[in-house]
Coordinates of C-alpha atoms in Angstrom, one line a residue:
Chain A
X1 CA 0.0 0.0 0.0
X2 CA 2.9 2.3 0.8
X3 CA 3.8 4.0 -2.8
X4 CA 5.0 7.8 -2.7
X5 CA 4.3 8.4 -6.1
X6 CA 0.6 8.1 -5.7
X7 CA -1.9 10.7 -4.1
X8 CA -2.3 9.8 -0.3
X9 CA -5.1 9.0 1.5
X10 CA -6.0 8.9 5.2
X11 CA -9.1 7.6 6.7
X12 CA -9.3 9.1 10.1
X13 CA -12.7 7.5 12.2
X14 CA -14.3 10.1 14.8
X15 CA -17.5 8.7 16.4
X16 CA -19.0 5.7 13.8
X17 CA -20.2 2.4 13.5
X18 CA -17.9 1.5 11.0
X19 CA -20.3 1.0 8.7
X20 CA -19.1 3.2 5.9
X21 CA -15.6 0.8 6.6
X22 CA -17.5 -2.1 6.1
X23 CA -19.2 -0.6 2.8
X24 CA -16.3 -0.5 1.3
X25 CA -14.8 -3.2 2.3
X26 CA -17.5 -4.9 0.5
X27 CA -16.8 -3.2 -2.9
X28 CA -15.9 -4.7 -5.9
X29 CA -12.9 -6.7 -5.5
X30 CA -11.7 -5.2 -8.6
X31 CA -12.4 -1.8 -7.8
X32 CA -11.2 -2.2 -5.0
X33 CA -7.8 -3.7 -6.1
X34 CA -8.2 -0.4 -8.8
X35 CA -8.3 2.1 -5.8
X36 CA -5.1 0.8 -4.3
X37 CA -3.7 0.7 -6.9
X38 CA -4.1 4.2 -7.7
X39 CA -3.8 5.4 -3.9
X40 CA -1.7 5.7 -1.7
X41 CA -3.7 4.6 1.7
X42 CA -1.6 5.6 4.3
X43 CA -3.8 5.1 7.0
X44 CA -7.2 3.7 8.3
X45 CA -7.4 2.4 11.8
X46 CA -9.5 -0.8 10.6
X47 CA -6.7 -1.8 8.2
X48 CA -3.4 -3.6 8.8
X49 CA -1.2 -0.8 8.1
X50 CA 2.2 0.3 9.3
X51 CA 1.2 3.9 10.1
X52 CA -0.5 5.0 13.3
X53 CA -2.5 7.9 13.6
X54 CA 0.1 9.8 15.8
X55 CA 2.9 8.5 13.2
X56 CA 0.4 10.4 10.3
X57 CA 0.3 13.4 13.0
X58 CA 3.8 13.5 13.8
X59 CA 5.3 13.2 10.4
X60 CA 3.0 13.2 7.5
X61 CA 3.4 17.1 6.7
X62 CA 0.9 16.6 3.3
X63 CA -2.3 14.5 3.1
X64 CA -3.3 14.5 -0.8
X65 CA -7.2 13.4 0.3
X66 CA -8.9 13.0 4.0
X67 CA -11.8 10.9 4.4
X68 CA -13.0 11.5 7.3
X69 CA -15.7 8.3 9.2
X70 CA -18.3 9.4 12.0
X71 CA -19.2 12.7 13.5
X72 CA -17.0 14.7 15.5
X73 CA -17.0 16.5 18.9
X74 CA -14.8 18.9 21.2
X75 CA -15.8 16.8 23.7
X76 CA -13.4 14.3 25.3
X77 CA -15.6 12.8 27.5
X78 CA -17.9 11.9 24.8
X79 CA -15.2 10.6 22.5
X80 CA -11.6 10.9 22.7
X81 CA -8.8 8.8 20.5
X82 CA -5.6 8.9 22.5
X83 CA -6.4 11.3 25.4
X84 CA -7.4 13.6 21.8
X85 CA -10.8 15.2 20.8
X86 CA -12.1 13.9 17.9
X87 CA -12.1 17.9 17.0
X88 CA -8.9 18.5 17.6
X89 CA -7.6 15.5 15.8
X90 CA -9.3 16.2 12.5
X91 CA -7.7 20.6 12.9
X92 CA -4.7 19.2 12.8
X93 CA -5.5 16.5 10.5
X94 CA -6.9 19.1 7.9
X95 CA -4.9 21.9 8.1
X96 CA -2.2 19.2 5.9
X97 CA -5.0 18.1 3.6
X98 CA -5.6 19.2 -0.3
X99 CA -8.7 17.6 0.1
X100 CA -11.1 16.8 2.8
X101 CA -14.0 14.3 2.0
X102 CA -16.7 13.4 4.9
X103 CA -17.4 10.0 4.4
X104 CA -20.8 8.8 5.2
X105 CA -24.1 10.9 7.0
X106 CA -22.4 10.9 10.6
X107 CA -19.2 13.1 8.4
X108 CA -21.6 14.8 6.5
X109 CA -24.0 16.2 9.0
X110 CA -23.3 14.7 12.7
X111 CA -26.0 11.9 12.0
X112 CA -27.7 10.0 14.7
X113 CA -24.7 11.1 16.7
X114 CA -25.9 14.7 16.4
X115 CA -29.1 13.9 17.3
X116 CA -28.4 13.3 21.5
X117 CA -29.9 16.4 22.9
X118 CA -27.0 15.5 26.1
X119 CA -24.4 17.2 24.2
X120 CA -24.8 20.0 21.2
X121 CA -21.3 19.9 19.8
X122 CA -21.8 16.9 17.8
X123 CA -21.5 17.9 14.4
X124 CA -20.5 17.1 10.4
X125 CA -17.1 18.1 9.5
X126 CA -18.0 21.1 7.4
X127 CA -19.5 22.7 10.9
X128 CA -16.5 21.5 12.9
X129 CA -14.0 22.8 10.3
X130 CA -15.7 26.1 9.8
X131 CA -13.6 28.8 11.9
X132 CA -10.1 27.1 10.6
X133 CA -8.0 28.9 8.1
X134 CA -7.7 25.8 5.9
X135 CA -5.1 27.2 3.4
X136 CA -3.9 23.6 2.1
X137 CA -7.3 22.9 0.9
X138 CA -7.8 23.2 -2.7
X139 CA -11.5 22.0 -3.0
X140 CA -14.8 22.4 -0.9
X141 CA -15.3 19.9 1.7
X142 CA -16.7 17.2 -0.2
X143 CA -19.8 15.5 1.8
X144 CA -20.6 11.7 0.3
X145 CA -23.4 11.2 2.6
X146 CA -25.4 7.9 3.0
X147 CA -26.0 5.5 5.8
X148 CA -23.5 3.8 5.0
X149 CA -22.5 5.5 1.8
X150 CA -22.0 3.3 -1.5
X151 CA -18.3 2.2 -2.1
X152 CA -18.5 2.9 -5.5
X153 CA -19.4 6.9 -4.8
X154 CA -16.3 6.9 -2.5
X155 CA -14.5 5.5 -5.4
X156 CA -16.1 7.8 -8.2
X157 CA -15.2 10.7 -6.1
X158 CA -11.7 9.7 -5.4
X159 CA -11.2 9.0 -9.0
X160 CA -12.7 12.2 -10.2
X161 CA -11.2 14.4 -7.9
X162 CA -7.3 12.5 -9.1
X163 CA -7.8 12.9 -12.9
X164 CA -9.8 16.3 -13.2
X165 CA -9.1 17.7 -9.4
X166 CA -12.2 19.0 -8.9
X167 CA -16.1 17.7 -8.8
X168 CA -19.2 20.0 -9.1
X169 CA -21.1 20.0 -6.0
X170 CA -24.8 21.2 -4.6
X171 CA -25.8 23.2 -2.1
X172 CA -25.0 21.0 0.8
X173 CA -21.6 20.0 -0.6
X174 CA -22.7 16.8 -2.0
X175 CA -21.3 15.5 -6.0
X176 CA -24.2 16.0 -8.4
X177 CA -22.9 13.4 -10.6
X178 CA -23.8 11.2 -7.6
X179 CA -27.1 13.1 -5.9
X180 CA -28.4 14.6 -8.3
X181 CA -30.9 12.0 -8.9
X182 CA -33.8 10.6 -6.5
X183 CA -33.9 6.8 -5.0
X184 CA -36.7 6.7 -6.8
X185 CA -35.1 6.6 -10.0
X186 CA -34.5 3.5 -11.4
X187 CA -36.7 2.1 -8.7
X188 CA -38.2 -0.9 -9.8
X189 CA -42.2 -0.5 -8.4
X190 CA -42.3 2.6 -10.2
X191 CA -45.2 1.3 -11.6
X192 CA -46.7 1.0 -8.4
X193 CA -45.8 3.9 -7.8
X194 CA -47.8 5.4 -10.9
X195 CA -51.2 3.1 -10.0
X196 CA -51.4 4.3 -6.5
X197 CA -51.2 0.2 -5.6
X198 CA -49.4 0.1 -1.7
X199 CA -46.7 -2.5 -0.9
X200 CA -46.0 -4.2 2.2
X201 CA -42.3 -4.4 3.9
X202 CA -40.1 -7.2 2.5
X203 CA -42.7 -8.2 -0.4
X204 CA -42.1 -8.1 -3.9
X205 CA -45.3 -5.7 -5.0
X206 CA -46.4 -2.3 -4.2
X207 CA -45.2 0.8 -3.9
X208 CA -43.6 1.4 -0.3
X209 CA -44.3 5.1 -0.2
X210 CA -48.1 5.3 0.9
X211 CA -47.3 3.3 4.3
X212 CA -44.6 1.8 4.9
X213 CA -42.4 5.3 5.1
X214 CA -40.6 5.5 1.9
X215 CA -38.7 8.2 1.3
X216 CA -37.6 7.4 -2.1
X217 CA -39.5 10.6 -4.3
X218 CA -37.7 12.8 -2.2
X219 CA -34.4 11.5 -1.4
X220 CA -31.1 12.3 -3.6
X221 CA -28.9 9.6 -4.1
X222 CA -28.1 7.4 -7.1
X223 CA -29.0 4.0 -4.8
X224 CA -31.4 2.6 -7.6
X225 CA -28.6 3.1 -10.3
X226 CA -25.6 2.1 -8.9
X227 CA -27.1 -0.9 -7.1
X228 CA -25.7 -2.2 -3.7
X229 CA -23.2 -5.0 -4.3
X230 CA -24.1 -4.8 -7.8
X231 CA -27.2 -6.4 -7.8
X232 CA -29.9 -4.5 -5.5
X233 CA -31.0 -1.8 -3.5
X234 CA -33.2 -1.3 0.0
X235 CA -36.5 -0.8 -3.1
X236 CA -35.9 -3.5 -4.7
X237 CA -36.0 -5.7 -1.5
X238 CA -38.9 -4.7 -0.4
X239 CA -37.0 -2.0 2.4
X240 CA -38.8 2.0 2.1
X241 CA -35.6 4.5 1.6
X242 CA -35.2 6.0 4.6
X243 CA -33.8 9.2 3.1
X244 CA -30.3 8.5 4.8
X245 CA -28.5 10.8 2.1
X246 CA -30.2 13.8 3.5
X247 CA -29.4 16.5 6.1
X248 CA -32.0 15.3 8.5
X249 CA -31.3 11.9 8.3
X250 CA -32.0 10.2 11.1
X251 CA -36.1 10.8 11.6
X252 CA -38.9 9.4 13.9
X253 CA -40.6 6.9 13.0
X254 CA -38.7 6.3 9.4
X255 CA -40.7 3.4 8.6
X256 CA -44.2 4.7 8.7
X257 CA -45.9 7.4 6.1
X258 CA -46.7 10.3 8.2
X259 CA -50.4 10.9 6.9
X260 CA -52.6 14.0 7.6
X261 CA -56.4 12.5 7.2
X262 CA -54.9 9.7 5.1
X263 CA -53.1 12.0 2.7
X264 CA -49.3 11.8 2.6
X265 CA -47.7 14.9 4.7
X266 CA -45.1 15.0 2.2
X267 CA -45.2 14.3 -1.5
X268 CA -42.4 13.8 -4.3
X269 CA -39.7 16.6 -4.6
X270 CA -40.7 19.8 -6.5
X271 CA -44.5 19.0 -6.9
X272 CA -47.2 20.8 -5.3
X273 CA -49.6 18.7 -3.3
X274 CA -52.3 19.9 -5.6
X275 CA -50.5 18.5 -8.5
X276 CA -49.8 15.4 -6.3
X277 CA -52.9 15.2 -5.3
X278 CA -54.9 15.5 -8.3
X279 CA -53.1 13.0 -10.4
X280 CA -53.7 10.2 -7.6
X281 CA -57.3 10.9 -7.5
X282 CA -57.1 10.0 -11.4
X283 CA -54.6 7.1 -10.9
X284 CA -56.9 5.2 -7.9
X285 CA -59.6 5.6 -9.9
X286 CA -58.4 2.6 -12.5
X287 CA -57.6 -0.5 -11.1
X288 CA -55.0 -2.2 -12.8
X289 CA -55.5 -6.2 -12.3
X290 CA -51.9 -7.0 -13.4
X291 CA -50.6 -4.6 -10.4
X292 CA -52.7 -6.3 -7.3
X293 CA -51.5 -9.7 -7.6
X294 CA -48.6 -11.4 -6.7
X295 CA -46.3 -11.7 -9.0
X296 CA -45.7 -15.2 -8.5
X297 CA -48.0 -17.1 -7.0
Chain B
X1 CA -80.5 29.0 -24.5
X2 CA -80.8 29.8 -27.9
X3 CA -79.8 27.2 -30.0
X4 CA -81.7 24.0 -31.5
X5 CA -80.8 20.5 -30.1
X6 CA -79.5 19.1 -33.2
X7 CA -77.3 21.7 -33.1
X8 CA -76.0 20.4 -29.4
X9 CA -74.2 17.6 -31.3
X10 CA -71.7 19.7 -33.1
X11 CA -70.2 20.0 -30.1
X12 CA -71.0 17.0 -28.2
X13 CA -70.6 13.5 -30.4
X14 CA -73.0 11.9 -28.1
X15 CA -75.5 12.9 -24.6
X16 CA -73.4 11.0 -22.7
X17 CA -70.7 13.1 -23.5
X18 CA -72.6 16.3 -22.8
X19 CA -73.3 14.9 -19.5
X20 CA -69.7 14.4 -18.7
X21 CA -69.2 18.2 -19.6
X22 CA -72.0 19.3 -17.5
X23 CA -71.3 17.7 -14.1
X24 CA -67.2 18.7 -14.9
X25 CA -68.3 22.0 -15.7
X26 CA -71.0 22.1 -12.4
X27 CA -68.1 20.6 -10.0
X28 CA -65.4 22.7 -11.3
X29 CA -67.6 26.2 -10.1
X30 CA -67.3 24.7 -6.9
X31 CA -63.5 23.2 -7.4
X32 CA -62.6 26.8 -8.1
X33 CA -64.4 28.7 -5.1
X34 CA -63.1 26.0 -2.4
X35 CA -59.6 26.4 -4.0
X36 CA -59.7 30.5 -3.6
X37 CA -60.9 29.7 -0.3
X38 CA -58.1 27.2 0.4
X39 CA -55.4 29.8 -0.5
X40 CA -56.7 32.0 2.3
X41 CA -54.5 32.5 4.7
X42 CA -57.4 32.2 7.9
X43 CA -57.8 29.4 10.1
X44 CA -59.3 26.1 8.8
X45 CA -62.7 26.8 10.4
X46 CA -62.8 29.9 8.7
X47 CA -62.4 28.1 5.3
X48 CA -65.4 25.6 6.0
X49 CA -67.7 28.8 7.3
X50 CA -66.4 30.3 3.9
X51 CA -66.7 27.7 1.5
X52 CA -69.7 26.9 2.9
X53 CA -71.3 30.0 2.5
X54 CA -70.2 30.5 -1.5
X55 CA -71.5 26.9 -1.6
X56 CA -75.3 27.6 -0.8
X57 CA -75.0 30.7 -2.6
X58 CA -74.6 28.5 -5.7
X59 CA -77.3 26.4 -4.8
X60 CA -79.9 29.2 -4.8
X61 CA -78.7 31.5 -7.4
X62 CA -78.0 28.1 -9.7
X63 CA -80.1 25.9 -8.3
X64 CA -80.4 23.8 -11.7
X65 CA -76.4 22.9 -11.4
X66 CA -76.0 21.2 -7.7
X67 CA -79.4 19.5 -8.6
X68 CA -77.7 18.3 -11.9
X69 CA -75.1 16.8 -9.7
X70 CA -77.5 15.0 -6.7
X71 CA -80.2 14.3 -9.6
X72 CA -78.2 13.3 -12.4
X73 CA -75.0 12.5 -11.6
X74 CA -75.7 10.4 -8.4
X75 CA -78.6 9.0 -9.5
X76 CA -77.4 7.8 -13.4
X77 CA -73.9 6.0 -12.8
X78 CA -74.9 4.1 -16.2
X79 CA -74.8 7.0 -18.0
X80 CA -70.9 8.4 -16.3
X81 CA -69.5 4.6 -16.4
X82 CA -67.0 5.1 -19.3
X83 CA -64.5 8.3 -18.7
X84 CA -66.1 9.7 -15.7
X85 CA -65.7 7.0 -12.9
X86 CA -64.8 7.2 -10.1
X87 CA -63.0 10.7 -9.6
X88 CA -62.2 11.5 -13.1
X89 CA -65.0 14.1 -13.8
X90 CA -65.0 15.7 -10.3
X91 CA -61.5 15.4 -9.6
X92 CA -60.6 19.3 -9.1
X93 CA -63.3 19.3 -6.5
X94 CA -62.0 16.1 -4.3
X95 CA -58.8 17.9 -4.8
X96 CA -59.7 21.0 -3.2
X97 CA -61.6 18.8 -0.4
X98 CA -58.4 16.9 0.3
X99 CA -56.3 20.4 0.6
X100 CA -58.1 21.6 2.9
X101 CA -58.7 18.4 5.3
X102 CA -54.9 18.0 4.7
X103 CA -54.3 22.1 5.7
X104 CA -56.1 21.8 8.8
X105 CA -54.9 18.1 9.9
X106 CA -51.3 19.4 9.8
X107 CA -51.8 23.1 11.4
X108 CA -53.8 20.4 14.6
X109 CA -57.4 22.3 13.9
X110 CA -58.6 18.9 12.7
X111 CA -58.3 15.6 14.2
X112 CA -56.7 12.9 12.2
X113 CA -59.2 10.3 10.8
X114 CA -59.0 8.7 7.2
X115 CA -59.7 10.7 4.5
X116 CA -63.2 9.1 2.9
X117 CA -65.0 9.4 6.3
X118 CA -64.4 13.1 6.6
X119 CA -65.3 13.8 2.9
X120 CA -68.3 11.5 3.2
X121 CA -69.5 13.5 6.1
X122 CA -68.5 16.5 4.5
X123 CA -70.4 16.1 1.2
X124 CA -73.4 14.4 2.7
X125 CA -74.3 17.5 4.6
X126 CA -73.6 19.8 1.6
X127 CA -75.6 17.3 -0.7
X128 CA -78.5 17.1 2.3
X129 CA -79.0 21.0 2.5
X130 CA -79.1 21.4 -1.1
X131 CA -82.1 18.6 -1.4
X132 CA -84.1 20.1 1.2
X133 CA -83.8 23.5 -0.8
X134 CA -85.1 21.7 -3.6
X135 CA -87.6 20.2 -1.9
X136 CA -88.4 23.8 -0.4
X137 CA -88.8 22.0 2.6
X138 CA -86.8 24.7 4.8
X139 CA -88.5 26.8 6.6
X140 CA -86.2 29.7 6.2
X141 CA -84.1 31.5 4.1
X142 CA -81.2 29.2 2.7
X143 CA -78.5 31.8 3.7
X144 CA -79.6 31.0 7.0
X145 CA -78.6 28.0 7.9
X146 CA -74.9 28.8 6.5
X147 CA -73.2 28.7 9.8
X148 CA -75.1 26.1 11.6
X149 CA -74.3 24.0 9.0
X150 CA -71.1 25.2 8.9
X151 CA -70.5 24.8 12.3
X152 CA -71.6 20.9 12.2
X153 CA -69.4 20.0 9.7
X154 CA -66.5 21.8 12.2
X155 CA -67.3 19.9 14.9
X156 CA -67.1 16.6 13.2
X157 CA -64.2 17.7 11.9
X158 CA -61.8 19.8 15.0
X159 CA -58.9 18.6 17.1
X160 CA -59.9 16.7 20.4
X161 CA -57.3 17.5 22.8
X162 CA -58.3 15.1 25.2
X163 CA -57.5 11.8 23.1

């Protein structure tokens, strides 16, 4: 892994599950080979590496690309990694770094983490970050969020970011080329969708959006066409998106449709519940046979 | 009106299709005096004292178009069975219904219930009123009974803080 000629990497953890460790540990095995192959992964405290973080601290003046895992706090008592703050670490950490990407929702936007009312400090990078002077940094703090995030968008990224150096972001610092499209696209009970016909969790048919919570319509995140190991998504198993790309990831009670008098609270991105509204009174009004029986039986 | 019947089918290929204009054309009044009323910015039981005040308005200036609806439409499913089931010809008007059941469910001035009880209730006091008008059964002026009607279809409707 160590190769100087290639741009480095560090993967520092603040407070995580490790799930966006095991995402991608569960890529491709030839993307995967790809990426070390064309980085230099100096560090990541779930890998057999040589480096220790307080090696990378004392003498690693230059950090090509940080990815940063988990959501970060001043607060020692909450978290600390050798007597440290996980705050602390990533200032120092950052103020080496040409490019900074948070890794996962907890990076992105403090997460679940953020979410304890017993301490307010718990925050995404960007927040953390925001009253350093980070003059190594080249590029805006790049957020890949997702709970965990897809290995392939961490490798996309990466690989963008090496041959062009820079990656078009929207307005909450995620890649468009990754989130600029819903779950819902290339969901495959679109039709369901159309027809108004509700699903059940875990089944094949329906549409998970009336009930069972789905947040698909109005979530950005190319899940449904860059599927999950290749072959699936949450959809397509009969799971509802639970909108984890999205600042306000997590919610109450993410696998119910919050309904006002049997009408959805929300309805799909950019249309007006009138519009929503209208062309579902039209849609329930045909029942399509084909659509309300299993598909195999 | 002054025009022949034969000359009706110019514009209509068949009755059945002047039909489905008529009740679309009758509903839509409605859909577009509820949707005014629904982009109001007044409290929810303001809209149904509104909405229902414009609404028996209509039923005695035009009489002949809620009575084409409860006579009619209601009454001669045969005749609506091919492009106007179910909500196709009156769709504006559920729409305007569900906007403002949806409005006042998410600012708390309704309760939550499911959506086809409250716009049964809601349209089967409307529907009620207008056939006693017809009937001229009432016993004082239509205009009236605005708020007492009103005011029923509130209560079925508000917020119960104590569940």
């Amino acid at each position: 892994m160590m190769n100087q000629s290639k741009p480095t990497i560090v993967w520092f953890q603040a407070i995580t599950c490790n799930g966006n460790t095991h995402s991608l540990l569960s890529s491709n095995s030839n993307r995967f080979e790809l990426f070390l192959n064309s980085f230099n992964l100096i560090y990541h405290p779930s890998l057999t590496i040589n480096n220790s973080l307080e090696y990378i601290l004392e003498n690693q003046k230059e950090i090509d690309f940080l990815l940063v895992e988990g959501s970060i706090s001043s607060n020692e008592f909450i978290f600390s990694i050798s007597n440290d703050s996980s705050k602390n670490l990533l200032e120092k950490l950052a103020l080496r770094s040409k490019y900074i990407i948070a890794v996962g929702s907890c990076a992105s936007f403090g997460g679940i983490h953020a979410k304890f009312t017993q301490n307010d400090d718990i925050c995404g990078i960007k927040e953390a970050l925001e009253n350093n002077n980070l003059q190594t940094l080249i590029h805006p703090i790049i957020n890949l969020s997702g709970c965990p995030v897809h290995p392939e968008w961490i490798f996309q990224t990466l690989f963008s970011l090496k041959t062009f150096g820079k990656i078009d972001l929207d307005e909450v610092g995620r890649p468009k080329e990754l989130y600029s499209t819903l779950a819902h696209h290339g969901c495959t009970r679109n039709e369901y969708f159309e027809w108004k016909v509700e699903g059940n969790f875990g089944q094949k048919e329906g549409c998970l959006f009336y009930n069972q919570g789905c947040r698909g319509p109005m979530t950005h995140s190319s899940c449904n066409k860059i599927l999950w190991n290749e072959i699936s998504s949450k959809t397509r198993v009969g799971m509802p998106c639970i909108g984890c790309t999205e600042t306000d990831f997590p919610r109450n009670n993410m696998l119910e449709t919050k309904k006002n008098m049997g009408i959805p609270q929300e309805v799909p991105l950019g249309i007006s519940k009138r519009a929503y509204l209208s062309i579902s009174g039209v849609a329930k009004t045909f029942k399509i046979d084909r659509l309300h029986k299993k598909l195999m039986e | 009106m002054k025009m022949s019947v034969g000359n009706m089918y110019n514009y209509f290929s068949s009755k059945e299709e002047l039909a489905k204009f008529a009740i679309k054309y009758s509903t839509n009044i409605l859909a577009e005096e509820l949707r005014e009323v629904n982009n109001m910015d007044i409290t929810s039981k303001k809209k149904i004292y509104l909405f229902v005040k414009k609404y028996l308005e209509n039923v005695q200036k035009s009489p002949e178009i809620i009575e084409y609806f409860l006579r009619v439409y209601l009454s001669n499913r045969e005749v609506f069975k091919q492009g106007c089931e179910g909500f196709l010809c009156v769709g504006e008007f559920v729409t305007e219904v569900m906007i403002l059941l949806d409005d006042g469910a998410q600012k708390k001035e309704f309760r939550e219930q499911e959506f086809f009880p409250a716009f049964g209730m809601i349209m089967g006091c409307l529907g009620g009123f207008a056939f006693l008008s017809g009937e001229n059964v009432l016993d004082k002026d239509l205009l009236s009974y605005s708020d007492a009607v009103a005011e029923n279809i509130y209560r079925a409707l508000k917020y119960d803080e104590s569940v």
